[in-house]
Amino acid sequence: MTIVTATGPCDAPDVVDVVALGESMVTFLPSRPGRLADVPSFDRGIGGAESNVVCALAAAGHPVRWVGRVGADGFGDHLVETIGSYGVDVTRVRRDPARPTGVYFRTAGDRADDTHEVAYYRAGSAASAMSVDTVGLDAVRAGRVLHLTGITAALSADCLGLLRELTAPGPDRPLVSFDVNHRPRLWTDGNSPQVLLELARGADLVFVGEDEAADVWGLDGADAVRTAFPDTGVLVVKQGALGATVFDREHVLHVPAPRVDVVAAVGAGDAFAAGFLSATLRGLPVRDRLRHGHLMAAAALTVPGDLAMPPSRDHADRLAALDDTAWGRLRLGPGWTHPEDRADEEVPTP
């Protein structure tokens, strides 16, 4: 199977494997299940689709950069220090003395559950002021891959203009990875279907959930998604617990996901993108790119927050190389990424 492999200006002095641009926020995670009105206390964490991806990639051994804007406040300090502690280059993050760092609170349940609540405090945030004039475009483009998401497009007109600039054809453009990441609460003008379609069609590699494509564009199934993106070099349709399907210009491949004992259903999509990008950068076979995506997602699903330490490269490679029967028996639970702590991962199907 032929699939696009990341290439780019690798002779640039500050080139990295992946640059991700977007808003990161301080996240407040509930100390117990229940409505936001009833939760008495919260634990502080960090959240942001794009920074989640590069934190996971850095933990997996890739040189990466996060580009964004935060306030000149304590929450901004916390974000920059925490993301940097993963090994991510944060030297191109800009501080805004006039706008705050975004924060949000969420309940403990599954994001897809009707009882799940998220309270965003990001309107007028420092990140919403990102534009072609306030972001260093050379630093953004100095990677083999540039990773973007549809979340940024919803933050402001300037942010949308920036994404249009970065997804436009050009001689200095790296491979553009785009995760649709539709967040209905952020789209107040009803323009999300056409805007996300435009941006996704401008990317080289697109990640989209099958359910997400149904909600945004009314597309039914992976084949219908491919029909909507006939010219996309690599299209990855995530299908939840069923697995994922990848389309390139000539082939289609579906790889089932392993069974996972879920602790919290957050961060899996970002982790999947990180796993797939890591394996792509390493030139691994297409099946293994999907399997590495599933394994990274499983790491995120088996911890309470958005970010998880991925398995070691050797451990992940060993699991990704399993034959189809052994892969089908795989069941992953809390602690599976730490070989010294885990039980046998291969659990027979009941």
PDB file of C-alpha atoms in Angstrom, residues 116-280:
ATOM      1  CA  HIS A 116     -21.290  15.202  30.397  1.00  0.00           C
ATOM      2  CA  GLU A 117     -20.687  18.878  31.061  1.00  0.00           C
ATOM      3  CA  VAL A 118     -17.919  21.179  29.884  1.00  0.00           C
ATOM      4  CA  ALA A 119     -17.673  24.816  30.954  1.00  0.00           C
ATOM      5  CA  TYR A 120     -15.277  26.788  28.736  1.00  0.00           C
ATOM      6  CA  TYR A 121     -13.795  30.114  29.792  1.00  0.00           C
ATOM      7  CA  ARG A 122     -11.887  30.882  26.625  1.00  0.00           C
ATOM      8  CA  ALA A 123     -13.763  33.741  24.924  1.00  0.00           C
ATOM      9  CA  GLY A 124     -11.298  36.571  24.370  1.00  0.00           C
ATOM     10  CA  SER A 125      -8.375  34.374  25.388  1.00  0.00           C
ATOM     11  CA  ALA A 126      -4.812  35.000  24.318  1.00  0.00           C
ATOM     12  CA  ALA A 127      -5.041  32.133  21.842  1.00  0.00           C
ATOM     13  CA  SER A 128      -8.075  33.658  20.135  1.00  0.00           C
ATOM     14  CA  ALA A 129      -5.774  36.485  19.020  1.00  0.00           C
ATOM     15  CA  MET A 130      -3.605  34.153  16.935  1.00  0.00           C
ATOM     16  CA  SER A 131      -3.336  35.437  13.371  1.00  0.00           C
ATOM     17  CA  VAL A 132      -0.906  35.603  10.478  1.00  0.00           C
ATOM     18  CA  ASP A 133       0.496  38.752  12.138  1.00  0.00           C
ATOM     19  CA  THR A 134       0.810  37.469  15.723  1.00  0.00           C
ATOM     20  CA  VAL A 135       2.275  34.016  15.042  1.00  0.00           C
ATOM     21  CA  GLY A 136       5.753  33.390  13.646  1.00  0.00           C
ATOM     22  CA  LEU A 137       4.936  31.564  10.424  1.00  0.00           C
ATOM     23  CA  ASP A 138       8.525  30.446   9.816  1.00  0.00           C
ATOM     24  CA  ALA A 139       8.540  28.635  13.159  1.00  0.00           C
ATOM     25  CA  VAL A 140       5.172  27.063  12.391  1.00  0.00           C
ATOM     26  CA  ARG A 141       6.346  25.740   9.032  1.00  0.00           C
ATOM     27  CA  ALA A 142       9.735  24.473  10.227  1.00  0.00           C
ATOM     28  CA  GLY A 143       8.688  20.857  10.642  1.00  0.00           C
ATOM     29  CA  ARG A 144       8.283  17.716   8.612  1.00  0.00           C
ATOM     30  CA  VAL A 145       4.605  17.793   9.615  1.00  0.00           C
ATOM     31  CA  LEU A 146       2.338  20.652  10.658  1.00  0.00           C
ATOM     32  CA  HIS A 147      -0.567  19.435  12.797  1.00  0.00           C
ATOM     33  CA  LEU A 148      -3.742  21.528  13.005  1.00  0.00           C
ATOM     34  CA  THR A 149      -7.308  20.988  14.185  1.00  0.00           C
ATOM     35  CA  GLY A 150     -10.723  22.424  13.495  1.00  0.00           C
ATOM     36  CA  ILE A 151     -10.890  23.757  17.052  1.00  0.00           C
ATOM     37  CA  THR A 152      -8.591  26.654  16.173  1.00  0.00           C
ATOM     38  CA  ALA A 153     -10.807  27.726  13.289  1.00  0.00           C
ATOM     39  CA  ALA A 154     -13.707  28.242  15.707  1.00  0.00           C
ATOM     40  CA  LEU A 155     -11.856  30.573  18.090  1.00  0.00           C
ATOM     41  CA  SER A 156     -11.991  33.777  16.018  1.00  0.00           C
ATOM     42  CA  ALA A 157     -12.001  35.169  12.500  1.00  0.00           C
ATOM     43  CA  ASP A 158      -8.260  35.808  12.810  1.00  0.00           C
ATOM     44  CA  CYS A 159      -7.638  32.198  13.834  1.00  0.00           C
ATOM     45  CA  LEU A 160      -9.635  30.990  10.835  1.00  0.00           C
ATOM     46  CA  GLY A 161      -7.616  33.273   8.565  1.00  0.00           C
ATOM     47  CA  LEU A 162      -4.421  31.800   9.999  1.00  0.00           C
ATOM     48  CA  LEU A 163      -5.560  28.234   9.296  1.00  0.00           C
ATOM     49  CA  ARG A 164      -6.533  29.191   5.757  1.00  0.00           C
ATOM     50  CA  GLU A 165      -3.043  30.592   5.253  1.00  0.00           C
ATOM     51  CA  LEU A 166      -1.399  27.459   6.633  1.00  0.00           C
ATOM     52  CA  THR A 167      -3.505  25.049   4.557  1.00  0.00           C
ATOM     53  CA  ALA A 168      -3.049  27.014   1.322  1.00  0.00           C
ATOM     54  CA  PRO A 169      -0.697  25.501  -1.299  1.00  0.00           C
ATOM     55  CA  GLY A 170       2.805  26.911  -1.255  1.00  0.00           C
ATOM     56  CA  PRO A 171       6.454  25.998  -1.857  1.00  0.00           C
ATOM     57  CA  ASP A 172       7.400  26.215   1.838  1.00  0.00           C
ATOM     58  CA  ARG A 173       4.466  24.195   3.126  1.00  0.00           C
ATOM     59  CA  PRO A 174       5.205  21.032   5.131  1.00  0.00           C
ATOM     60  CA  LEU A 175       2.905  18.037   5.094  1.00  0.00           C
ATOM     61  CA  VAL A 176      -0.295  19.282   6.747  1.00  0.00           C
ATOM     62  CA  SER A 177      -2.105  16.989   9.175  1.00  0.00           C
ATOM     63  CA  PHE A 178      -5.637  18.074  10.100  1.00  0.00           C
ATOM     64  CA  ASP A 179      -7.881  16.593  12.773  1.00  0.00           C
ATOM     65  CA  VAL A 180     -11.470  17.772  12.259  1.00  0.00           C
ATOM     66  CA  ASN A 181     -12.111  17.811  16.040  1.00  0.00           C
ATOM     67  CA  HIS A 182     -15.565  19.352  15.806  1.00  0.00           C
ATOM     68  CA  ARG A 183     -16.616  21.127  19.016  1.00  0.00           C
ATOM     69  CA  PRO A 184     -20.241  22.228  18.544  1.00  0.00           C
ATOM     70  CA  ARG A 185     -20.188  24.597  21.541  1.00  0.00           C
ATOM     71  CA  LEU A 186     -17.492  26.698  19.870  1.00  0.00           C
ATOM     72  CA  TRP A 187     -19.370  27.209  16.609  1.00  0.00           C
ATOM     73  CA  THR A 188     -21.997  29.886  17.162  1.00  0.00           C
ATOM     74  CA  ASP A 189     -22.533  30.968  13.552  1.00  0.00           C
ATOM     75  CA  GLY A 190     -23.567  27.632  12.020  1.00  0.00           C
ATOM     76  CA  ASN A 191     -20.664  27.698   9.552  1.00  0.00           C
ATOM     77  CA  SER A 192     -18.802  24.668  10.850  1.00  0.00           C
ATOM     78  CA  PRO A 193     -19.760  22.228   8.046  1.00  0.00           C
ATOM     79  CA  GLN A 194     -18.447  24.358   5.188  1.00  0.00           C
ATOM     80  CA  VAL A 195     -15.434  25.734   7.066  1.00  0.00           C
ATOM     81  CA  LEU A 196     -14.260  22.324   8.293  1.00  0.00           C
ATOM     82  CA  LEU A 197     -14.812  20.810   4.852  1.00  0.00           C
ATOM     83  CA  GLU A 198     -12.714  23.553   3.260  1.00  0.00           C
ATOM     84  CA  LEU A 199      -9.850  23.200   5.729  1.00  0.00           C
ATOM     85  CA  ALA A 200      -9.845  19.405   5.670  1.00  0.00           C
ATOM     86  CA  ARG A 201      -9.758  19.352   1.881  1.00  0.00           C
ATOM     87  CA  GLY A 202      -6.693  21.580   2.039  1.00  0.00           C
ATOM     88  CA  ALA A 203      -4.741  19.100   4.173  1.00  0.00           C
ATOM     89  CA  ASP A 204      -2.551  16.168   3.141  1.00  0.00           C
ATOM     90  CA  LEU A 205      -3.541  13.889   6.021  1.00  0.00           C
ATOM     91  CA  VAL A 206      -6.995  14.083   7.628  1.00  0.00           C
ATOM     92  CA  PHE A 207      -8.296  12.467  10.826  1.00  0.00           C
ATOM     93  CA  VAL A 208     -12.059  12.374  11.356  1.00  0.00           C
ATOM     94  CA  GLY A 209     -14.386  10.286  13.489  1.00  0.00           C
ATOM     95  CA  GLU A 210     -17.077   8.362  11.645  1.00  0.00           C
ATOM     96  CA  ASP A 211     -19.704   9.683  14.075  1.00  0.00           C
ATOM     97  CA  GLU A 212     -18.235  13.157  13.772  1.00  0.00           C
ATOM     98  CA  ALA A 213     -18.557  13.074   9.969  1.00  0.00           C
ATOM     99  CA  ALA A 214     -22.201  12.056  10.372  1.00  0.00           C
ATOM    100  CA  ASP A 215     -22.886  14.924  12.766  1.00  0.00           C
ATOM    101  CA  VAL A 216     -21.096  17.612  10.757  1.00  0.00           C
ATOM    102  CA  TRP A 217     -21.751  16.598   7.161  1.00  0.00           C
ATOM    103  CA  GLY A 218     -24.445  13.924   7.333  1.00  0.00           C
ATOM    104  CA  LEU A 219     -22.065  11.291   5.936  1.00  0.00           C
ATOM    105  CA  ASP A 220     -22.967   7.668   6.635  1.00  0.00           C
ATOM    106  CA  GLY A 221     -19.961   5.386   6.992  1.00  0.00           C
ATOM    107  CA  ALA A 222     -16.287   5.453   6.073  1.00  0.00           C
ATOM    108  CA  ASP A 223     -16.875   5.024   2.334  1.00  0.00           C
ATOM    109  CA  ALA A 224     -19.130   8.082   2.287  1.00  0.00           C
ATOM    110  CA  VAL A 225     -16.425  10.079   4.048  1.00  0.00           C
ATOM    111  CA  ARG A 226     -13.933   9.037   1.378  1.00  0.00           C
ATOM    112  CA  THR A 227     -16.355  10.133  -1.319  1.00  0.00           C
ATOM    113  CA  ALA A 228     -16.420  13.599   0.266  1.00  0.00           C
ATOM    114  CA  PHE A 229     -12.597  13.714   0.277  1.00  0.00           C
ATOM    115  CA  PRO A 230     -11.591  12.060  -2.998  1.00  0.00           C
ATOM    116  CA  ASP A 231      -8.340  13.998  -3.385  1.00  0.00           C
ATOM    117  CA  THR A 232      -7.020  13.744   0.179  1.00  0.00           C
ATOM    118  CA  GLY A 233      -3.702  11.902   0.158  1.00  0.00           C
ATOM    119  CA  VAL A 234      -4.344  10.032   3.405  1.00  0.00           C
ATOM    120  CA  LEU A 235      -7.733   9.912   5.110  1.00  0.00           C
ATOM    121  CA  VAL A 236      -8.110   8.191   8.487  1.00  0.00           C
ATOM    122  CA  VAL A 237     -11.682   7.493   9.622  1.00  0.00           C
ATOM    123  CA  LYS A 238     -11.797   6.649  13.321  1.00  0.00           C
ATOM    124  CA  GLN A 239     -14.579   4.225  14.229  1.00  0.00           C
ATOM    125  CA  GLY A 240     -14.373   4.095  18.012  1.00  0.00           C
ATOM    126  CA  ALA A 241     -14.137   0.656  19.583  1.00  0.00           C
ATOM    127  CA  LEU A 242     -14.490  -0.928  16.129  1.00  0.00           C
ATOM    128  CA  GLY A 243     -11.130   0.427  14.975  1.00  0.00           C
ATOM    129  CA  ALA A 244     -10.154   2.738  12.139  1.00  0.00           C
ATOM    130  CA  THR A 245     -10.016   2.728   8.351  1.00  0.00           C
ATOM    131  CA  VAL A 246      -7.320   4.423   6.293  1.00  0.00           C
ATOM    132  CA  PHE A 247      -7.710   5.450   2.659  1.00  0.00           C
ATOM    133  CA  ASP A 248      -4.804   6.510   0.504  1.00  0.00           C
ATOM    134  CA  ARG A 249      -4.918   7.225  -3.225  1.00  0.00           C
ATOM    135  CA  GLU A 250      -5.048   3.535  -4.155  1.00  0.00           C
ATOM    136  CA  HIS A 251      -6.033   1.380  -1.193  1.00  0.00           C
ATOM    137  CA  VAL A 252      -8.299   0.920   1.817  1.00  0.00           C
ATOM    138  CA  LEU A 253      -7.326  -0.808   5.056  1.00  0.00           C
ATOM    139  CA  HIS A 254      -9.341  -1.365   8.231  1.00  0.00           C
ATOM    140  CA  VAL A 255      -7.607  -2.300  11.477  1.00  0.00           C
ATOM    141  CA  PRO A 256      -9.686  -3.215  14.550  1.00  0.00           C
ATOM    142  CA  ALA A 257      -8.942  -1.613  17.905  1.00  0.00           C
ATOM    143  CA  PRO A 258      -7.888  -3.739  20.867  1.00  0.00           C
ATOM    144  CA  ARG A 259     -10.303  -4.064  23.752  1.00  0.00           C
ATOM    145  CA  VAL A 260      -9.631  -1.445  26.422  1.00  0.00           C
ATOM    146  CA  ASP A 261     -10.725  -1.195  30.054  1.00  0.00           C
ATOM    147  CA  VAL A 262     -11.591   2.502  29.873  1.00  0.00           C
ATOM    148  CA  VAL A 263     -10.856   4.772  32.836  1.00  0.00           C
ATOM    149  CA  ALA A 264     -11.833   8.060  31.148  1.00  0.00           C
ATOM    150  CA  ALA A 265     -12.974   8.529  27.563  1.00  0.00           C
ATOM    151  CA  VAL A 266     -10.995  11.711  26.912  1.00  0.00           C
ATOM    152  CA  GLY A 267      -7.841  12.391  24.934  1.00  0.00           C
ATOM    153  CA  ALA A 268      -8.074   9.237  22.820  1.00  0.00           C
ATOM    154  CA  GLY A 269      -8.444  11.015  19.486  1.00  0.00           C
ATOM    155  CA  ASP A 270      -5.377  13.183  20.056  1.00  0.00           C
ATOM    156  CA  ALA A 271      -3.379  10.175  21.212  1.00  0.00           C
ATOM    157  CA  PHE A 272      -4.475   8.183  18.153  1.00  0.00           C
ATOM    158  CA  ALA A 273      -3.242  10.990  15.885  1.00  0.00           C
ATOM    159  CA  ALA A 274       0.087  11.029  17.733  1.00  0.00           C
ATOM    160  CA  GLY A 275       0.535   7.287  17.334  1.00  0.00           C
ATOM    161  CA  PHE A 276      -0.315   7.353  13.646  1.00  0.00           C
ATOM    162  CA  LEU A 277       1.987  10.328  13.007  1.00  0.00           C
ATOM    163  CA  SER A 278       4.838   8.723  14.945  1.00  0.00           C
ATOM    164  CA  ALA A 279       4.611   5.528  12.922  1.00  0.00           C
ATOM    165  CA  THR A 280       4.321   7.541   9.687  1.00  0.00           C
TER     166      THR A 280
END
